[in-house]
PDB file of C-alpha atoms in Angstrom:
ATOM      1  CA  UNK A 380       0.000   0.000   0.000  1.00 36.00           C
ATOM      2  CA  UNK A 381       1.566   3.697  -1.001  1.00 36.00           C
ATOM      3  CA  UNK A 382       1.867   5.619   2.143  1.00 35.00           C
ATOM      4  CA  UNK A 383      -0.414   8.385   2.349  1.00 40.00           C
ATOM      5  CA  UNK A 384       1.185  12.282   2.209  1.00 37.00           C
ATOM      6  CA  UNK A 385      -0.899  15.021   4.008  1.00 37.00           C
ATOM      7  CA  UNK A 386      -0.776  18.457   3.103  1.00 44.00           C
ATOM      8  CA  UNK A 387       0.018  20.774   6.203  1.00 35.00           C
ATOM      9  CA  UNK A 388      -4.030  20.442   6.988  1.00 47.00           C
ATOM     10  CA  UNK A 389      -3.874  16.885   7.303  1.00 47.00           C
ATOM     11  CA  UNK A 390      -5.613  16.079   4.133  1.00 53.00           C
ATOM     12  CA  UNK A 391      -4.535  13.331   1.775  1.00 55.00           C
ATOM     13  CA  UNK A 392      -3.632  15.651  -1.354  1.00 87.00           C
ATOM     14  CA  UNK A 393      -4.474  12.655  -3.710  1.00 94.00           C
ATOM     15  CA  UNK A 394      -7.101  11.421  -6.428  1.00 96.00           C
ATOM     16  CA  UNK A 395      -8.228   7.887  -5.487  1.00 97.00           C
ATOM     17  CA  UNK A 396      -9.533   6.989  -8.742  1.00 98.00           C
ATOM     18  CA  UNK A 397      -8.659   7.780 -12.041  1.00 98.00           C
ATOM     19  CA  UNK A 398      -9.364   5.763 -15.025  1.00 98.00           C
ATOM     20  CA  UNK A 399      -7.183   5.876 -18.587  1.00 97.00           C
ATOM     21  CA  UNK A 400      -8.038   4.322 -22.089  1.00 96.00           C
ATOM     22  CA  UNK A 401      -6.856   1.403 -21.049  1.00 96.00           C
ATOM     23  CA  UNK A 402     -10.869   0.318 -19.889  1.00 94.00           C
ATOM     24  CA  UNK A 403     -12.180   1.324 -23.254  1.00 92.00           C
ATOM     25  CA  UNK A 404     -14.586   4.129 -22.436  1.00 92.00           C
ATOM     26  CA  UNK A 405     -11.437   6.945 -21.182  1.00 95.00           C
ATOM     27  CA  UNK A 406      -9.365   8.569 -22.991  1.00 97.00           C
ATOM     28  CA  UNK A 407      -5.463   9.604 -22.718  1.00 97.00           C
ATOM     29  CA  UNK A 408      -2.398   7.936 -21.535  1.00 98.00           C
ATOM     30  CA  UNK A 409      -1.287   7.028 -18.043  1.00 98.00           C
ATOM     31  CA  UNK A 410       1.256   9.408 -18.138  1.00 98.00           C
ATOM     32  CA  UNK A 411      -1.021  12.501 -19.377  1.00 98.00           C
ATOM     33  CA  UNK A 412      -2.735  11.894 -15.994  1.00 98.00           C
ATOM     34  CA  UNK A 413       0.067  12.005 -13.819  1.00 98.00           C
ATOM     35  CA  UNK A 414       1.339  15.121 -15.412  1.00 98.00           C
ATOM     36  CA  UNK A 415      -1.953  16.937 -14.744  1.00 97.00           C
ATOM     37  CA  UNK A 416      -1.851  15.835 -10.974  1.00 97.00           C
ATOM     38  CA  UNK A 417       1.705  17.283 -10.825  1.00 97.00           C
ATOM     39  CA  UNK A 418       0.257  20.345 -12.403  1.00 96.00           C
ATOM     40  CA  UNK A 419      -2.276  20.138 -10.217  1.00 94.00           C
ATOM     41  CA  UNK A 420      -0.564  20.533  -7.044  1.00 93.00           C
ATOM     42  CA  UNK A 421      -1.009  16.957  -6.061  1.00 95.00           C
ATOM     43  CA  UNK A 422       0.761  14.899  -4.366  1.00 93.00           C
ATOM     44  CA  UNK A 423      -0.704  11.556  -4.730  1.00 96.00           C
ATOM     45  CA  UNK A 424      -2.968   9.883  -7.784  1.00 98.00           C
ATOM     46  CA  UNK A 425      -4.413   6.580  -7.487  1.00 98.00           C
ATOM     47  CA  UNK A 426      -4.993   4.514 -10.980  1.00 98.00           C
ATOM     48  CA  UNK A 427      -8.522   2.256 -10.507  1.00 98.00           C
ATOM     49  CA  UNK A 428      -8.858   0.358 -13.682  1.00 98.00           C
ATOM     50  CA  UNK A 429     -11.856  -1.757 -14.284  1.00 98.00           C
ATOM     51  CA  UNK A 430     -12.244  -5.527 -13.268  1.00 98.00           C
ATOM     52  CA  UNK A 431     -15.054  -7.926 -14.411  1.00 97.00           C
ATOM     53  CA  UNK A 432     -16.034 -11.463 -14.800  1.00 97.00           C
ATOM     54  CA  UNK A 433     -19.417 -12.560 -15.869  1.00 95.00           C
ATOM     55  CA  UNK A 434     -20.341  -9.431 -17.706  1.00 95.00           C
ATOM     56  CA  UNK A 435     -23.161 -10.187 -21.413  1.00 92.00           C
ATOM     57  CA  UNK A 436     -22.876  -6.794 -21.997  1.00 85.00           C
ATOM     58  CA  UNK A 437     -22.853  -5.827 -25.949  1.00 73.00           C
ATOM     59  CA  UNK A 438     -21.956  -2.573 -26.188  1.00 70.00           C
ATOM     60  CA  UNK A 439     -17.921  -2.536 -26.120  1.00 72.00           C
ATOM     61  CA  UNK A 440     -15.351  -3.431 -23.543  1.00 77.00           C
ATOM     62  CA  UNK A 441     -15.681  -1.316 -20.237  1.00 89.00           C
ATOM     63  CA  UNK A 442     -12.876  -3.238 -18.635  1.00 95.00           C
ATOM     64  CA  UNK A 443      -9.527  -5.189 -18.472  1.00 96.00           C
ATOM     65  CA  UNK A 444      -8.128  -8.297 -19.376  1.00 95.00           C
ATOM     66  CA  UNK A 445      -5.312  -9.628 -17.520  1.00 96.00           C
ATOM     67  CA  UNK A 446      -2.959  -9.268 -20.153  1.00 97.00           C
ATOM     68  CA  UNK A 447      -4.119  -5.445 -19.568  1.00 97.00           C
ATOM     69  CA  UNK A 448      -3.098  -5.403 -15.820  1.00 98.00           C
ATOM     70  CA  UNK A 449       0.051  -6.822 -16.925  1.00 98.00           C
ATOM     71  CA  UNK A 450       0.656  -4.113 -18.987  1.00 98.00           C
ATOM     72  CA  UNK A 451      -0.984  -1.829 -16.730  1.00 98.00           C
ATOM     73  CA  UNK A 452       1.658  -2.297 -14.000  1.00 98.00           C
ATOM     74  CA  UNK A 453       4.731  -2.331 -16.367  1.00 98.00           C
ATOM     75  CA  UNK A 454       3.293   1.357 -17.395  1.00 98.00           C
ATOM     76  CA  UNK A 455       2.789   1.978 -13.687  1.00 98.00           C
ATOM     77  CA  UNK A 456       6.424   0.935 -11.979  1.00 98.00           C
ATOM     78  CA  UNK A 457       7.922   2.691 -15.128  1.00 98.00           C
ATOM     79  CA  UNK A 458       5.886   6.231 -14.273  1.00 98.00           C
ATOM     80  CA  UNK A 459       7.299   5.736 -10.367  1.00 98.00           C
ATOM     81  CA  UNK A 460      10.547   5.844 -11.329  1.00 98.00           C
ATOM     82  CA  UNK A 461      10.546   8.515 -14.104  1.00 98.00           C
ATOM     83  CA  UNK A 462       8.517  10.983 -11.777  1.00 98.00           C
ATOM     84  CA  UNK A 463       9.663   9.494  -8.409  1.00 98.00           C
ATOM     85  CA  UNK A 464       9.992  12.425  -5.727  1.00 96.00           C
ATOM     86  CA  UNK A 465       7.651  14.292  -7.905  1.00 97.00           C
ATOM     87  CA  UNK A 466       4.279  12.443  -6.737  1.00 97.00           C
ATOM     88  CA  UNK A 467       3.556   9.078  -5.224  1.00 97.00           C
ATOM     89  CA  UNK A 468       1.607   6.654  -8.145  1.00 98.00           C
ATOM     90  CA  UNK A 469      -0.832   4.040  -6.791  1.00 98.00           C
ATOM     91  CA  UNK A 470      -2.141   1.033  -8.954  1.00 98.00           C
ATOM     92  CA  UNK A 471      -5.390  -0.005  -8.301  1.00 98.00           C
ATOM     93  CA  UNK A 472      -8.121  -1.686  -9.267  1.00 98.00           C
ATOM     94  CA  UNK A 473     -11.949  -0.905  -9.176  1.00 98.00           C
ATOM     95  CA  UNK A 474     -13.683  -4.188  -8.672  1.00 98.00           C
ATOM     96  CA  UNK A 475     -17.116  -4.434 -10.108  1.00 98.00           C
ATOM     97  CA  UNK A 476     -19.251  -6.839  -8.077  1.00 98.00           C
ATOM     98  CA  UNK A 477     -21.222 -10.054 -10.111  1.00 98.00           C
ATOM     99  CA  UNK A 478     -22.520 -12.384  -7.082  1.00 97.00           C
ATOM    100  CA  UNK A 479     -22.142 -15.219  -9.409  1.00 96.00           C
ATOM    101  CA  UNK A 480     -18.800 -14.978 -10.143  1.00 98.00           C
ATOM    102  CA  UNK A 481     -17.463 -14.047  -6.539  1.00 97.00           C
ATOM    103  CA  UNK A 482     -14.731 -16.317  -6.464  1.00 98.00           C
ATOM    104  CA  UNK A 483     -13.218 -15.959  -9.821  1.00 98.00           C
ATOM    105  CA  UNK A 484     -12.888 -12.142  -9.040  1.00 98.00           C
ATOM    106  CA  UNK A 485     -11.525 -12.668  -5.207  1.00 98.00           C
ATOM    107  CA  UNK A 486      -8.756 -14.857  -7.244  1.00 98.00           C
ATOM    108  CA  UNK A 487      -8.146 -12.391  -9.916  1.00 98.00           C
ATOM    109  CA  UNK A 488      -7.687  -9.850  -7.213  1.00 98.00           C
ATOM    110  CA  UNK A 489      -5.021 -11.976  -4.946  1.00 97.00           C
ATOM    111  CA  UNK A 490      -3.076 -12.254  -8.123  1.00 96.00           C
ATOM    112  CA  UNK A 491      -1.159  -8.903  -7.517  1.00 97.00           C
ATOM    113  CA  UNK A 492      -0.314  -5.945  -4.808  1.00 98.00           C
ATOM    114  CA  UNK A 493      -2.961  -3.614  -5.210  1.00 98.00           C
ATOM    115  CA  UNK A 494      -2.358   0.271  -3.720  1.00 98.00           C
ATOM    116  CA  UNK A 495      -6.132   0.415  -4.134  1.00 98.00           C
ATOM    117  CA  UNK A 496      -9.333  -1.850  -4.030  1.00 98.00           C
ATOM    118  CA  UNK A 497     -12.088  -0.137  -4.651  1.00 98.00           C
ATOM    119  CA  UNK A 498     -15.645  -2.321  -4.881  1.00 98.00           C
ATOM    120  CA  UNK A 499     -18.321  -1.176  -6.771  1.00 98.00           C
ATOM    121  CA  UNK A 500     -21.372  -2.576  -8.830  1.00 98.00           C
ATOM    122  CA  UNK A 501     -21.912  -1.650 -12.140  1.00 97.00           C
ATOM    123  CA  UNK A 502     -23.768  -4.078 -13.582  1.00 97.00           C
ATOM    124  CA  UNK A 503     -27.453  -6.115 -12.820  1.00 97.00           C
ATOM    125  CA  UNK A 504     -29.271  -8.936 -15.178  1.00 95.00           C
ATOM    126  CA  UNK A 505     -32.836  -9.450 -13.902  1.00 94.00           C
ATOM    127  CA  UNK A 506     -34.734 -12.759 -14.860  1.00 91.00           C
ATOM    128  CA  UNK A 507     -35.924 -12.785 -18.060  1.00 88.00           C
ATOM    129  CA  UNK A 508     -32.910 -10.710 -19.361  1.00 90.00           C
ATOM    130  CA  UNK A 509     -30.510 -12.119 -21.831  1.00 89.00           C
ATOM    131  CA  UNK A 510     -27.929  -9.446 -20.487  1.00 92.00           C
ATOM    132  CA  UNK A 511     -26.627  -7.075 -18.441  1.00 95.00           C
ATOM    133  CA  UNK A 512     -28.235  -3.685 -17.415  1.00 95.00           C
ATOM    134  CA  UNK A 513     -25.352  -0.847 -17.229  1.00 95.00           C
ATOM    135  CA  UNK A 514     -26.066   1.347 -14.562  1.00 96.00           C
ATOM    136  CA  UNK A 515     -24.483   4.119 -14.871  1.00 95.00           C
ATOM    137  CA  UNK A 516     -25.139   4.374 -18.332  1.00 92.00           C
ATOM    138  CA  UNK A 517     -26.349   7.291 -20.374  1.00 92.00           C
ATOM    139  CA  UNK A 518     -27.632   6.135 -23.457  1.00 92.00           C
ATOM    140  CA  UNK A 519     -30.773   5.983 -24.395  1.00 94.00           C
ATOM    141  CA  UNK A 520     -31.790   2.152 -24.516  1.00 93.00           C
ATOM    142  CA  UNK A 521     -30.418   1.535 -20.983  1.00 93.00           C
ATOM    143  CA  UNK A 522     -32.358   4.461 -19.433  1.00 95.00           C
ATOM    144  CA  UNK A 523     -35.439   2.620 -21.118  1.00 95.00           C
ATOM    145  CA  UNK A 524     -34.761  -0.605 -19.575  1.00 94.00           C
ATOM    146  CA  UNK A 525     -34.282   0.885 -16.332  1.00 95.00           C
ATOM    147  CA  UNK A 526     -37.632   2.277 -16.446  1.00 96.00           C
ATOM    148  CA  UNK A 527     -39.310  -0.656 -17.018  1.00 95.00           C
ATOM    149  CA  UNK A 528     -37.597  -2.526 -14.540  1.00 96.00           C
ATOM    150  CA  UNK A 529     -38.439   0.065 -12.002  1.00 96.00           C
ATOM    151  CA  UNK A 530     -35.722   1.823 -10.100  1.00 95.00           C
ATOM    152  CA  UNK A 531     -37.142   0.330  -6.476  1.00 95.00           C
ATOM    153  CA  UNK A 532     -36.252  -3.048  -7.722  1.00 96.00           C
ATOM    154  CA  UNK A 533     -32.869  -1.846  -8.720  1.00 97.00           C
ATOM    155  CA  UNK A 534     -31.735   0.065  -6.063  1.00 97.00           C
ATOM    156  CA  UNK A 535     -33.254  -2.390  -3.810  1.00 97.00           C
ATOM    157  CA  UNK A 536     -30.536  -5.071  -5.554  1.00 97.00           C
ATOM    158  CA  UNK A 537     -28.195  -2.641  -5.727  1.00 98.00           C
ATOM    159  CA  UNK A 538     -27.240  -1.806  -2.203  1.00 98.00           C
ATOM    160  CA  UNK A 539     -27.943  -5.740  -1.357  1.00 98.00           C
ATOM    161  CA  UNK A 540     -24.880  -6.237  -4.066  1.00 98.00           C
ATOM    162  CA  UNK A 541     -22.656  -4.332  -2.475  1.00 98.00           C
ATOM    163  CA  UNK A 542     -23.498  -5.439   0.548  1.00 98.00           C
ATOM    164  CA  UNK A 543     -22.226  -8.823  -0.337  1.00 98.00           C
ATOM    165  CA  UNK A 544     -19.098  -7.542  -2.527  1.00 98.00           C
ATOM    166  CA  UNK A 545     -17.965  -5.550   0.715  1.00 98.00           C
ATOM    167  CA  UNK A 546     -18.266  -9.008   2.366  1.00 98.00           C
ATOM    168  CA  UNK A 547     -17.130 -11.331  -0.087  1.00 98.00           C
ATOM    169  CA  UNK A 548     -14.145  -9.094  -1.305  1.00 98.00           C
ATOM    170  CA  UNK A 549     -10.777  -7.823  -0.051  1.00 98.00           C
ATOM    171  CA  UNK A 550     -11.479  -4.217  -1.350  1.00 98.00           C
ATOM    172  CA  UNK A 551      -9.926  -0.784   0.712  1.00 98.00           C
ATOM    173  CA  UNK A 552     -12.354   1.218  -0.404  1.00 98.00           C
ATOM    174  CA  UNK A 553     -15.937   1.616  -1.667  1.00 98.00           C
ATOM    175  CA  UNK A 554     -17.121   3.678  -4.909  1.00 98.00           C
ATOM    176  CA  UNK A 555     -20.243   5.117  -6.304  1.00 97.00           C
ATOM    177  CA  UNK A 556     -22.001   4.134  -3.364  1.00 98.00           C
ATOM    178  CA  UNK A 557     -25.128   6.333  -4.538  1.00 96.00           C
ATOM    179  CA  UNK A 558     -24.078   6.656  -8.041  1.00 94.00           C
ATOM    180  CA  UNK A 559     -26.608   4.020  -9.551  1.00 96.00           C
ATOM    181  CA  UNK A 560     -28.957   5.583 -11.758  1.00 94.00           C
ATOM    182  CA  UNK A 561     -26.964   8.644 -12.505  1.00 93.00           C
ATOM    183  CA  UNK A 562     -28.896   9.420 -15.068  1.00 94.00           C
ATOM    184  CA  UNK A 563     -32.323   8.873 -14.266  1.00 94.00           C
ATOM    185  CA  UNK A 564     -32.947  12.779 -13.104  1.00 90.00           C
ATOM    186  CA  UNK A 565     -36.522  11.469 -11.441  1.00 92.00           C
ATOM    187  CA  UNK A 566     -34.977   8.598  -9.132  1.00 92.00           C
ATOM    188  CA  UNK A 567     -34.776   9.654  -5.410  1.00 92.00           C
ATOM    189  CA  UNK A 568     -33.880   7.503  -2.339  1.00 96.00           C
ATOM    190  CA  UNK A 569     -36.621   5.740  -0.411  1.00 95.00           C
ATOM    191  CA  UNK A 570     -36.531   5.465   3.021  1.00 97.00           C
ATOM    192  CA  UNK A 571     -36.174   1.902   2.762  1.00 97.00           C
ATOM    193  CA  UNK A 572     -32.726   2.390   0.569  1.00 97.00           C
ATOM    194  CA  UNK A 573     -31.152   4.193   3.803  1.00 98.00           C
ATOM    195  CA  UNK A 574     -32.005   1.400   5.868  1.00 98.00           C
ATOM    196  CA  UNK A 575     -30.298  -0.816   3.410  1.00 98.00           C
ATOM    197  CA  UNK A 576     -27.342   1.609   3.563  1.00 98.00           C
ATOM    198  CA  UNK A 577     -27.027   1.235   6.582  1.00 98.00           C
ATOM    199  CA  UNK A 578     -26.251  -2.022   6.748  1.00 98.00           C
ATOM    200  CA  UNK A 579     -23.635  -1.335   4.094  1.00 98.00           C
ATOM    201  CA  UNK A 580     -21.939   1.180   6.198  1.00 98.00           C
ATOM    202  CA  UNK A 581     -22.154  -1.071   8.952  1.00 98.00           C
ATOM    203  CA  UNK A 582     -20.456  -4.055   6.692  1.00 98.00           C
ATOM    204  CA  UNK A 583     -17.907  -1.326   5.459  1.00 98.00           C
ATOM    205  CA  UNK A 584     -17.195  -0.015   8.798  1.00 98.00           C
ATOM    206  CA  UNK A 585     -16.598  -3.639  10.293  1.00 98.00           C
ATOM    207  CA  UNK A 586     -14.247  -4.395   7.036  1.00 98.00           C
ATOM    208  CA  UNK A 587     -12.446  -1.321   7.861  1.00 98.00           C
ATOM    209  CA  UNK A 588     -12.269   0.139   4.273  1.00 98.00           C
ATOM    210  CA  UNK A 589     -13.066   4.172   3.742  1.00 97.00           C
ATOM    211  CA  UNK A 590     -15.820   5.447   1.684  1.00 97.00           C
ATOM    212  CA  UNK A 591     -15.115   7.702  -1.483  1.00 96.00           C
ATOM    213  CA  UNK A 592     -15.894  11.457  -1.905  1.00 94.00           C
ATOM    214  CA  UNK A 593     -16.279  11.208  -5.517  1.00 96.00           C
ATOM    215  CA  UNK A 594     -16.535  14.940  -7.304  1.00 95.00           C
ATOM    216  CA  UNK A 595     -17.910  13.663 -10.260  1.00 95.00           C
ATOM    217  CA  UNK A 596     -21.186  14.382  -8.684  1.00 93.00           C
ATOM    218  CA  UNK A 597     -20.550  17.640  -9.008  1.00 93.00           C
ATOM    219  CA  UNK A 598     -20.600  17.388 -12.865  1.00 93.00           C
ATOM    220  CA  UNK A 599     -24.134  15.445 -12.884  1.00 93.00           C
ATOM    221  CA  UNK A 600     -25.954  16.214 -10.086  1.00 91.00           C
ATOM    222  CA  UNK A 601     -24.346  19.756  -8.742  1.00 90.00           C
ATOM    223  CA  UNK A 602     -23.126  17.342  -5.531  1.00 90.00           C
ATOM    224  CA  UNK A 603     -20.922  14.694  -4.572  1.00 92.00           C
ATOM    225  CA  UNK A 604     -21.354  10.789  -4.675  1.00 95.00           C
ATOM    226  CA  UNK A 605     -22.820   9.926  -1.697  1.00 96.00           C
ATOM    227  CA  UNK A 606     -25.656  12.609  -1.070  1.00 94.00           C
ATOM    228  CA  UNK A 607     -24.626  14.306   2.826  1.00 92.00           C
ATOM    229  CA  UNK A 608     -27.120  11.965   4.444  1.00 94.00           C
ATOM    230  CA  UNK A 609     -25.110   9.478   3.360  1.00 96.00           C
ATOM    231  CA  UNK A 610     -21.896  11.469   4.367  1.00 94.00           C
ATOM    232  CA  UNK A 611     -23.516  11.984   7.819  1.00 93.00           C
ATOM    233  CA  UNK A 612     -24.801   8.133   8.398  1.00 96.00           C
ATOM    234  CA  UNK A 613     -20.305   7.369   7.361  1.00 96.00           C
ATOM    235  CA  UNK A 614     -18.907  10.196   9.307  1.00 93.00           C
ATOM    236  CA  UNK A 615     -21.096   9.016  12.662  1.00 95.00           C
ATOM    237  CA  UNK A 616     -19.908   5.127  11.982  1.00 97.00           C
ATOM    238  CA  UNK A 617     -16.110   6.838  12.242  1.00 96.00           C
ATOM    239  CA  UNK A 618     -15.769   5.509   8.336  1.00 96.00           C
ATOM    240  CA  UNK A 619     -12.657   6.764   7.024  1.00 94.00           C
ATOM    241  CA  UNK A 620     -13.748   9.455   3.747  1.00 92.00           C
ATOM    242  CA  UNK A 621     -11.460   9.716   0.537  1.00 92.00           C
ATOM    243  CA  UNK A 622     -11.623  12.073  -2.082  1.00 93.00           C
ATOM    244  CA  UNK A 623     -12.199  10.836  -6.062  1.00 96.00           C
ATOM    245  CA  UNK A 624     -12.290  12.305  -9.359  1.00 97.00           C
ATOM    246  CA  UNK A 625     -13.313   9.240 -11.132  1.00 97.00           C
ATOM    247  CA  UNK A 626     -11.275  11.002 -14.229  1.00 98.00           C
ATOM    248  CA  UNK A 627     -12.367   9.747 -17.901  1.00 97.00           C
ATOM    249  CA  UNK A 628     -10.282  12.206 -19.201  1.00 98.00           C
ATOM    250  CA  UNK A 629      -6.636  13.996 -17.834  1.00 98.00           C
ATOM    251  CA  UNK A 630      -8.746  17.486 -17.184  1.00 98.00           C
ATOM    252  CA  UNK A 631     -10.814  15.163 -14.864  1.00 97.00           C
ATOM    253  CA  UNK A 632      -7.527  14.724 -12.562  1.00 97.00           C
ATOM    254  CA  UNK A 633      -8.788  16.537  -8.804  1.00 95.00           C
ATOM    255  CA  UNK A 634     -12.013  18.296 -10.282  1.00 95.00           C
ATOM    256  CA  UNK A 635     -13.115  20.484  -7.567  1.00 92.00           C
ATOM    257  CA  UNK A 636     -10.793  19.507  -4.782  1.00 89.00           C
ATOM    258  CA  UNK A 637     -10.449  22.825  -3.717  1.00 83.00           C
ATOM    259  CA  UNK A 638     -13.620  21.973  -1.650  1.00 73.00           C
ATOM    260  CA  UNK A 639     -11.701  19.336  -0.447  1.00 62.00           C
ATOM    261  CA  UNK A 640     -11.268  20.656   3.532  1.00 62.00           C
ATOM    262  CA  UNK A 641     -14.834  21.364   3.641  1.00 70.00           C
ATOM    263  CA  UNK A 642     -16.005  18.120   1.892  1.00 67.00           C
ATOM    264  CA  UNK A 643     -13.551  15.830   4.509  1.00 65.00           C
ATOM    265  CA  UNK A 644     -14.505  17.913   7.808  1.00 66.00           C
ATOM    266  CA  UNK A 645     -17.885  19.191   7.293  1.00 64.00           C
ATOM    267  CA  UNK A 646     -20.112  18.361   9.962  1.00 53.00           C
ATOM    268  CA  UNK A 647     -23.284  16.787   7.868  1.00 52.00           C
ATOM    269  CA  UNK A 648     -26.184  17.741   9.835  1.00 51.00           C
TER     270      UNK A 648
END
């Protein structure tokens, strides 16, 4: 694990998750992002590249092979040296969740030293469905399925899957833990979703991993993934919070970190 670096307010000057075209729907090289968090004033950037098993999903690849990873970490240990003193690079890997296929992923991950696990779920197939519904998809044909599969039954399945990934899964960290549905504008959380994240906090709490701040929320919603009533449910269970660009693109690198003090200490009432 890559030692954390704190700026002289005690906050971890680093991007958690950043994604490259290496999982086939981001753009730019690894090294284009490390430059920016240099530029940036960073001190810290955390690659998360995508792993699945299990996935019918037609619609291009949206993650890595192993060959990838392999190639993935040659990039990675040749970037530490080359910009070593400069800023500390993580390599990570953002786990997406498929309950029947739990095993092959726990083995995939125990394969290498990860800086970064970060569990997340983007992905659901429903009975009757001959594949996969994307979830934080914005095209047009998989906000019509999610319609018509309702978004209580989703969400309901969705914070029950990570629920069991946390369990199941050696992950450090947990992403988009409101992020499903991104781009259904209507969807709101039920009471009955806040009990259920509550028992995820719970499960994260007693697995001792931190929750993610990610700012791309700013971009879709004008706030941060998790909403602060999430924030406020982690912050009284003493879950550790992280902060996340979830970058597609270099530019993406630490998008609105300057809130980053107020987003980490904030009391969320």
């Amino acid at each position: 694990m890559v030692t954390n670096s704190l700026d002289h307010d005690g906050f971890v000057l680093c991007d958690n998750h950043v994604h490259t075209h290496l999982c086939g729907h981001a753009c730019g090289e690894m090294e284009e992002y490390v430059l920016t968090a240099i530029g940036k004033g960073l001190n810290k950037i955390i690659f998360l590249e995508h792993m699945e098993e299990g996935i019918d999903y037609n619609e291009g690849k949206t993650w890595l092979s192993d060959d990838d990873f392999d190639s993935y970490f040659v990039e990675g240990q040749r970037l530490r040296s080359l910009y070593q003193g400069k800023i500390e690079i993580g390599l990570g890997v953002e786990c997406g969740y498929n309950a029947d296929y739990h095993h092959l992923l726990k083995r995939r991950l125990e394969r290498k030293c990860w800086d970064q696990v970060g569990i997340s779920c983007h992905y659901l197939k429903f009975d009757g469905m001959s594949h996969h519904l994307n979830l934080f998809s914005k095209k047009q044909e998989n906000i019509l399925l999610a319609r018509q599969i309702g978004a209580k039954k989703i969400l309901d399945h969705y914070f029950i899957s990570l629920t069991e990934a946390v369990q199941r899964l050696p992950g450090t960290m947990l992403c988009h833990l409101d992020g499903a549905l991104r781009f259904l504008p209507e969807v709101s959380l039920r009471e009955a979703h806040y009990q259920l994240i509550d028992t995820l906090l719970q499960t994260v709490k007693a697995k001792q991993m931190a929750l993610e701040i990610n700012t791309s929320g700013f971009d879709i919603r004008q706030e941060q993934f998790p909403n602060r009533r999430i924030l406020t449910m982690a912050k009284a269970y003493g879950i550790p919070l992280v902060l996340s660009s979830d970058a597609h693109k270099p530019d993406d690198v630490g998008r609105y970190f300057v809130t980053a003090p107020k987003l980490l200490s904030e009391s969320y009432p």
